[in-house]
GROMACS .gro file of C-alpha atoms in nm:
model
  323
    1UNK     CA    1   0.722  -1.731  -2.543
    2UNK     CA    2   0.823  -1.996  -2.290
    3UNK     CA    3   0.707  -1.943  -1.933
    4UNK     CA    4   0.997  -1.917  -1.692
    5UNK     CA    5   0.918  -2.061  -1.350
    6UNK     CA    6   1.168  -2.062  -1.065
    7UNK     CA    7   1.114  -2.237  -0.730
    8UNK     CA    8   1.362  -2.350  -0.465
    9UNK     CA    9   1.131  -2.514  -0.235
   10UNK     CA   10  -0.330  -0.176  -0.286
   11UNK     CA   11  -0.699  -0.157  -0.223
   12UNK     CA   12  -0.670  -0.095   0.152
   13UNK     CA   13  -0.419   0.154   0.285
   14UNK     CA   14  -0.361   0.316   0.621
   15UNK     CA   15  -0.716   0.233   0.733
   16UNK     CA   16  -0.625  -0.133   0.702
   17UNK     CA   17  -0.335  -0.111   0.944
   18UNK     CA   18  -0.352  -0.350   1.231
   19UNK     CA   19  -0.642  -0.556   1.097
   20UNK     CA   20  -0.647  -0.908   1.235
   21UNK     CA   21  -0.684  -1.199   1.000
   22UNK     CA   22  -0.795  -1.462   1.248
   23UNK     CA   23  -0.958  -1.476   1.586
   24UNK     CA   24  -0.936  -1.178   1.820
   25UNK     CA   25  -0.884  -0.861   1.615
   26UNK     CA   26  -0.722  -0.631   1.867
   27UNK     CA   27  -0.370  -0.774   1.832
   28UNK     CA   28  -0.293  -0.660   2.183
   29UNK     CA   29  -0.198  -0.814   2.512
   30UNK     CA   30   0.038  -1.100   2.553
   31UNK     CA   31   0.062  -1.275   2.219
   32UNK     CA   32   0.131  -1.618   2.361
   33UNK     CA   33  -0.137  -1.600   2.627
   34UNK     CA   34  -0.436  -1.714   2.421
   35UNK     CA   35  -0.536  -2.043   2.270
   36UNK     CA   36  -0.407  -1.941   1.926
   37UNK     CA   37  -0.043  -1.862   1.845
   38UNK     CA   38  -0.013  -1.491   1.767
   39UNK     CA   39   0.203  -1.381   1.473
   40UNK     CA   40   0.258  -1.004   1.431
   41UNK     CA   41   0.343  -0.906   1.072
   42UNK     CA   42   0.497  -0.572   0.975
   43UNK     CA   43   0.517  -0.520   0.599
   44UNK     CA   44   0.679  -0.249   0.390
   45UNK     CA   45   0.348  -0.080   0.313
   46UNK     CA   46  -0.012  -0.105   0.203
   47UNK     CA   47  -0.021   0.121  -0.103
   48UNK     CA   48   0.050  -0.153  -0.357
   49UNK     CA   49  -0.172  -0.444  -0.449
   50UNK     CA   50   0.129  -0.668  -0.388
   51UNK     CA   51   0.102  -0.622  -0.010
   52UNK     CA   52  -0.270  -0.691  -0.012
   53UNK     CA   53  -0.195  -1.019  -0.190
   54UNK     CA   54   0.072  -1.110   0.069
   55UNK     CA   55  -0.181  -1.028   0.342
   56UNK     CA   56  -0.440  -1.251   0.175
   57UNK     CA   57  -0.198  -1.543   0.161
   58UNK     CA   58  -0.104  -1.494   0.525
   59UNK     CA   59  -0.467  -1.475   0.632
   60UNK     CA   60  -0.562  -1.792   0.445
   61UNK     CA   61  -0.270  -1.993   0.585
   62UNK     CA   62  -0.328  -1.859   0.937
   63UNK     CA   63  -0.683  -1.992   0.926
   64UNK     CA   64  -0.555  -2.332   0.819
   65UNK     CA   65  -0.291  -2.332   1.092
   66UNK     CA   66  -0.519  -2.205   1.368
   67UNK     CA   67  -0.310  -1.893   1.423
   68UNK     CA   68  -0.401  -1.532   1.489
   69UNK     CA   69  -0.222  -1.257   1.296
   70UNK     CA   70  -0.205  -0.882   1.264
   71UNK     CA   71  -0.075  -0.728   0.943
   72UNK     CA   72   0.033  -0.365   0.925
   73UNK     CA   73   0.267  -0.135   0.740
   74UNK     CA   74   0.337   0.234   0.682
   75UNK     CA   75   0.139   0.441   0.434
   76UNK     CA   76   0.434   0.467   0.195
   77UNK     CA   77   0.753   0.273   0.142
   78UNK     CA   78   0.970   0.569   0.241
   79UNK     CA   79   0.856   0.578   0.604
   80UNK     CA   80   1.135   0.383   0.771
   81UNK     CA   81   1.084   0.543   1.112
   82UNK     CA   82   0.710   0.471   1.106
   83UNK     CA   83   0.780   0.109   1.018
   84UNK     CA   84   1.031   0.075   1.302
   85UNK     CA   85   0.774   0.217   1.543
   86UNK     CA   86   0.527  -0.047   1.425
   87UNK     CA   87   0.788  -0.317   1.472
   88UNK     CA   88   0.871  -0.200   1.825
   89UNK     CA   89   0.501  -0.181   1.912
   90UNK     CA   90   0.453  -0.534   1.779
   91UNK     CA   91   0.742  -0.660   1.993
   92UNK     CA   92   0.587  -0.497   2.298
   93UNK     CA   93   0.282  -0.722   2.254
   94UNK     CA   94   0.502  -1.030   2.303
   95UNK     CA   95   0.383  -1.221   1.996
   96UNK     CA   96   0.480  -1.582   1.945
   97UNK     CA   97   0.657  -1.481   1.622
   98UNK     CA   98   0.724  -1.172   1.410
   99UNK     CA   99   0.706  -1.141   1.031
  100UNK     CA  100   0.907  -0.845   0.902
  101UNK     CA  101   0.970  -0.698   0.555
  102UNK     CA  102   1.236  -0.432   0.607
  103UNK     CA  103   1.228  -0.096   0.431
  104UNK     CA  104   1.588  -0.046   0.540
  105UNK     CA  105   1.785  -0.366   0.580
  106UNK     CA  106   2.017  -0.210   0.841
  107UNK     CA  107   1.786   0.015   1.042
  108UNK     CA  108   1.612  -0.260   1.240
  109UNK     CA  109   1.925  -0.392   1.415
  110UNK     CA  110   1.815  -0.281   1.763
  111UNK     CA  111   1.467  -0.426   1.719
  112UNK     CA  112   1.615  -0.753   1.594
  113UNK     CA  113   1.830  -0.776   1.907
  114UNK     CA  114   1.525  -0.705   2.121
  115UNK     CA  115   1.338  -0.990   1.951
  116UNK     CA  116   1.632  -1.221   2.014
  117UNK     CA  117   1.652  -1.118   2.380
  118UNK     CA  118   1.280  -1.193   2.421
  119UNK     CA  119   1.312  -1.526   2.236
  120UNK     CA  120   1.063  -1.416   1.971
  121UNK     CA  121   1.148  -1.580   1.637
  122UNK     CA  122   1.163  -1.340   1.341
  123UNK     CA  123   1.073  -1.447   0.989
  124UNK     CA  124   1.190  -1.198   0.728
  125UNK     CA  125   0.985  -1.178   0.410
  126UNK     CA  126   1.017  -1.001   0.075
  127UNK     CA  127   1.321  -0.801   0.188
  128UNK     CA  128   1.585  -0.951   0.414
  129UNK     CA  129   1.746  -0.790   0.716
  130UNK     CA  130   2.122  -0.748   0.765
  131UNK     CA  131   2.114  -0.951   1.085
  132UNK     CA  132   2.155  -1.311   1.191
  133UNK     CA  133   1.840  -1.289   1.405
  134UNK     CA  134   1.574  -1.390   1.145
  135UNK     CA  135   1.538  -1.767   1.144
  136UNK     CA  136   1.460  -1.762   0.770
  137UNK     CA  137   1.370  -1.527   0.486
  138UNK     CA  138   1.071  -1.603   0.261
  139UNK     CA  139   1.125  -1.406  -0.058
  140UNK     CA  140   1.163  -1.400  -0.432
  141UNK     CA  141   1.517  -1.457  -0.558
  142UNK     CA  142   1.524  -1.091  -0.660
  143UNK     CA  143   1.865  -1.103  -0.827
  144UNK     CA  144   1.762  -1.394  -1.048
  145UNK     CA  145   1.427  -1.231  -1.122
  146UNK     CA  146   1.593  -0.902  -1.220
  147UNK     CA  147   1.836  -1.092  -1.442
  148UNK     CA  148   1.537  -1.252  -1.614
  149UNK     CA  149   1.390  -0.905  -1.671
  150UNK     CA  150   1.723  -0.790  -1.818
  151UNK     CA  151   1.739  -1.091  -2.049
  152UNK     CA  152   1.394  -1.017  -2.188
  153UNK     CA  153   1.473  -0.647  -2.224
  154UNK     CA  154   1.785  -0.732  -2.421
  155UNK     CA  155   1.593  -0.968  -2.649
  156UNK     CA  156   1.316  -0.714  -2.705
  157UNK     CA  157   1.552  -0.430  -2.808
  158UNK     CA  158   1.788  -0.644  -3.014
  159UNK     CA  159   2.077  -0.629  -2.768
  160UNK     CA  160   2.169  -0.265  -2.832
  161UNK     CA  161   2.080   0.089  -2.732
  162UNK     CA  162   2.037   0.299  -2.419
  163UNK     CA  163   1.841   0.153  -2.129
  164UNK     CA  164   1.727   0.344  -1.820
  165UNK     CA  165   1.634   0.207  -1.479
  166UNK     CA  166   1.383   0.345  -1.228
  167UNK     CA  167   1.438   0.156  -0.902
  168UNK     CA  168   1.222   0.181  -0.591
  169UNK     CA  169   1.504   0.227  -0.338
  170UNK     CA  170   1.867   0.157  -0.252
  171UNK     CA  171   1.814   0.061   0.114
  172UNK     CA  172   1.591  -0.248   0.108
  173UNK     CA  173   1.730  -0.585   0.007
  174UNK     CA  174   1.473  -0.614  -0.273
  175UNK     CA  175   1.568  -0.273  -0.417
  176UNK     CA  176   1.939  -0.353  -0.407
  177UNK     CA  177   1.899  -0.699  -0.561
  178UNK     CA  178   1.657  -0.593  -0.834
  179UNK     CA  179   1.898  -0.318  -0.932
  180UNK     CA  180   2.215  -0.527  -0.917
  181UNK     CA  181   2.065  -0.836  -1.079
  182UNK     CA  182   1.956  -0.629  -1.380
  183UNK     CA  183   2.288  -0.446  -1.410
  184UNK     CA  184   2.505  -0.754  -1.365
  185UNK     CA  185   2.320  -0.953  -1.631
  186UNK     CA  186   2.344  -0.667  -1.881
  187UNK     CA  187   2.716  -0.616  -1.820
  188UNK     CA  188   2.788  -0.987  -1.859
  189UNK     CA  189   2.563  -1.062  -2.155
  190UNK     CA  190   2.472  -0.747  -2.349
  191UNK     CA  191   2.780  -0.542  -2.443
  192UNK     CA  192   2.577  -0.347  -2.697
  193UNK     CA  193   2.347  -0.204  -2.431
  194UNK     CA  194   2.440   0.120  -2.254
  195UNK     CA  195   2.290   0.145  -1.906
  196UNK     CA  196   2.214   0.496  -1.787
  197UNK     CA  197   2.274   0.585  -1.418
  198UNK     CA  198   2.011   0.436  -1.187
  199UNK     CA  199   1.732   0.670  -1.081
  200UNK     CA  200   1.535   0.613  -0.759
  201UNK     CA  201   1.163   0.688  -0.734
  202UNK     CA  202   1.075   0.549  -0.387
  203UNK     CA  203   0.821   0.317  -0.548
  204UNK     CA  204   0.596   0.622  -0.589
  205UNK     CA  205   0.403   0.636  -0.916
  206UNK     CA  206   0.402   1.015  -0.950
  207UNK     CA  207   0.769   1.054  -0.863
  208UNK     CA  208   0.867   0.768  -1.094
  209UNK     CA  209   0.663   0.924  -1.375
  210UNK     CA  210   0.843   1.257  -1.331
  211UNK     CA  211   1.180   1.080  -1.328
  212UNK     CA  212   1.087   0.897  -1.647
  213UNK     CA  213   0.994   1.220  -1.823
  214UNK     CA  214   1.324   1.375  -1.718
  215UNK     CA  215   1.514   1.073  -1.847
  216UNK     CA  216   1.340   1.092  -2.185
  217UNK     CA  217   1.397   1.465  -2.213
  218UNK     CA  218   1.769   1.430  -2.141
  219UNK     CA  219   1.809   1.111  -2.345
  220UNK     CA  220   1.568   1.113  -2.641
  221UNK     CA  221   1.743   0.806  -2.782
  222UNK     CA  222   1.650   0.578  -2.490
  223UNK     CA  223   1.507   0.253  -2.625
  224UNK     CA  224   1.415   0.076  -2.301
  225UNK     CA  225   1.320   0.151  -1.939
  226UNK     CA  226   1.304  -0.095  -1.649
  227UNK     CA  227   1.082  -0.032  -1.345
  228UNK     CA  228   1.180  -0.241  -1.042
  229UNK     CA  229   0.848  -0.269  -0.855
  230UNK     CA  230   0.478  -0.202  -0.897
  231UNK     CA  231   0.489   0.171  -0.828
  232UNK     CA  232   0.807   0.220  -1.031
  233UNK     CA  233   0.673   0.030  -1.331
  234UNK     CA  234   0.337   0.206  -1.335
  235UNK     CA  235   0.519   0.537  -1.297
  236UNK     CA  236   0.740   0.453  -1.597
  237UNK     CA  237   0.429   0.374  -1.803
  238UNK     CA  238   0.267   0.703  -1.702
  239UNK     CA  239   0.587   0.898  -1.770
  240UNK     CA  240   0.629   0.752  -2.117
  241UNK     CA  241   0.263   0.815  -2.200
  242UNK     CA  242   0.269   1.172  -2.066
  243UNK     CA  243   0.589   1.251  -2.258
  244UNK     CA  244   0.428   1.136  -2.582
  245UNK     CA  245   0.737   0.927  -2.657
  246UNK     CA  246   0.683   0.630  -2.889
  247UNK     CA  247   0.887   0.317  -2.937
  248UNK     CA  248   1.021   0.281  -2.582
  249UNK     CA  249   1.026  -0.077  -2.454
  250UNK     CA  250   0.908  -0.096  -2.093
  251UNK     CA  251   0.985  -0.394  -1.872
  252UNK     CA  252   0.846  -0.402  -1.521
  253UNK     CA  253   0.834  -0.593  -1.196
  254UNK     CA  254   0.524  -0.708  -1.003
  255UNK     CA  255   0.174  -0.693  -1.144
  256UNK     CA  256  -0.136  -0.506  -1.031
  257UNK     CA  257  -0.423  -0.407  -1.258
  258UNK     CA  258  -0.251  -0.104  -1.411
  259UNK     CA  259   0.044  -0.315  -1.526
  260UNK     CA  260  -0.183  -0.591  -1.652
  261UNK     CA  261  -0.376  -0.332  -1.854
  262UNK     CA  262  -0.052  -0.182  -1.988
  263UNK     CA  263   0.068  -0.523  -2.107
  264UNK     CA  264  -0.266  -0.609  -2.264
  265UNK     CA  265  -0.268  -0.268  -2.436
  266UNK     CA  266   0.088  -0.311  -2.563
  267UNK     CA  267   0.228  -0.015  -2.368
  268UNK     CA  268   0.442  -0.241  -2.148
  269UNK     CA  269   0.628  -0.529  -2.309
  270UNK     CA  270   0.623  -0.758  -2.006
  271UNK     CA  271   0.714  -0.793  -1.641
  272UNK     CA  272   0.823  -1.023  -1.364
  273UNK     CA  273   0.548  -1.131  -1.128
  274UNK     CA  274   0.622  -1.266  -0.787
  275UNK     CA  275   0.398  -1.505  -0.595
  276UNK     CA  276   0.275  -1.281  -0.312
  277UNK     CA  277  -0.009  -1.505  -0.196
  278UNK     CA  278   0.241  -1.791  -0.176
  279UNK     CA  279   0.486  -1.562   0.005
  280UNK     CA  280   0.226  -1.482   0.270
  281UNK     CA  281   0.148  -1.850   0.311
  282UNK     CA  282   0.515  -1.945   0.341
  283UNK     CA  283   0.563  -1.672   0.602
  284UNK     CA  284   0.295  -1.826   0.823
  285UNK     CA  285   0.417  -2.181   0.768
  286UNK     CA  286   0.769  -2.076   0.867
  287UNK     CA  287   0.642  -1.885   1.171
  288UNK     CA  288   0.448  -2.186   1.296
  289UNK     CA  289   0.750  -2.412   1.251
  290UNK     CA  290   0.965  -2.164   1.441
  291UNK     CA  291   0.708  -2.144   1.722
  292UNK     CA  292   0.712  -2.524   1.743
  293UNK     CA  293   1.090  -2.534   1.755
  294UNK     CA  294   1.136  -2.689   1.411
  295UNK     CA  295   1.442  -2.610   1.200
  296UNK     CA  296   1.410  -2.393   0.890
  297UNK     CA  297   1.626  -2.331   0.584
  298UNK     CA  298   1.813  -2.002   0.563
  299UNK     CA  299   1.592  -1.890   0.275
  300UNK     CA  300   1.258  -1.993   0.128
  301UNK     CA  301   1.237  -1.911  -0.243
  302UNK     CA  302   0.877  -1.817  -0.319
  303UNK     CA  303   0.927  -1.809  -0.696
  304UNK     CA  304   0.874  -1.576  -0.992
  305UNK     CA  305   0.742  -1.575  -1.347
  306UNK     CA  306   0.797  -1.368  -1.661
  307UNK     CA  307   0.465  -1.269  -1.818
  308UNK     CA  308   0.371  -1.077  -2.131
  309UNK     CA  309   0.088  -1.059  -2.379
  310UNK     CA  310   0.160  -1.411  -2.506
  311UNK     CA  311   0.110  -1.590  -2.175
  312UNK     CA  312  -0.078  -1.351  -1.946
  313UNK     CA  313  -0.399  -1.553  -1.974
  314UNK     CA  314  -0.235  -1.887  -1.896
  315UNK     CA  315  -0.377  -2.036  -1.574
  316UNK     CA  316  -0.026  -2.060  -1.425
  317UNK     CA  317   0.021  -1.686  -1.470
  318UNK     CA  318  -0.332  -1.584  -1.374
  319UNK     CA  319  -0.285  -1.762  -1.040
  320UNK     CA  320   0.000  -1.530  -0.937
  321UNK     CA  321  -0.117  -1.194  -1.071
  322UNK     CA  322  -0.231  -0.958  -0.796
  323UNK     CA  323  -0.514  -0.739  -0.915
   0.00000   0.00000   0.00000
């Protein structure tokens, strides 16, 4: 199967919060007061291997750029208030720039205004913010990636039958776009496919597994299920396995060892992988440009790939899988 590549330009958890990638590791004080520019990064979480890969990319690029970073996030991707507290605490340290992946694209409006008032440039990553404050957003084109997942699902099931969706949330930009991109492609290109109402599992494996089992119990004729992020996809796999249901085509999003194993074992048909290490690197590059007063594009597309059993061992794919 042809590799699709698109470009326009979690081992550690709560204990890893606030770890510094470069230089002084306390992340405190006045961010701009030292010899190194200080970039404070607040992600959506730590529980998925995806975020560890973003952190790795940010750390590596920060070393190259001579910057100091902190990288933190809430324990789960449902803790909007905890994330906002982290963002406000980061702003209080007066960093030279902020990196922010919003759990709720609207909830950070006050913090965004505070950053603007303090002249701290904000670089959104992974999930955008409904604000004109971020100077750029480094992210996957999630709508296009979800459409690619829908196209492969349609091909795999012969363009007909019932398809269910387990989406991680309906508040973040990534959740909205990965839902809508999948639905819109199906409605425009696959009239023989019936989409069941979207179910939301908060990106939690156990919750997504339970949702999947409920879907299969209520709809024994389901032929395909789409999981919109790492936790959702692994939860779908677990739910299908625990239900004992055979012949369900599973298409996922992200990678991680459990998904890689499921694809190699034939349980999952394939998935979209992002480029999280590249995303972390682009975040730091953009932050340094913003600190230096350079102009930036509105968005930085960090790319995506479709992978399955036929191409999973290709070097191009292996380079962007996050294990």
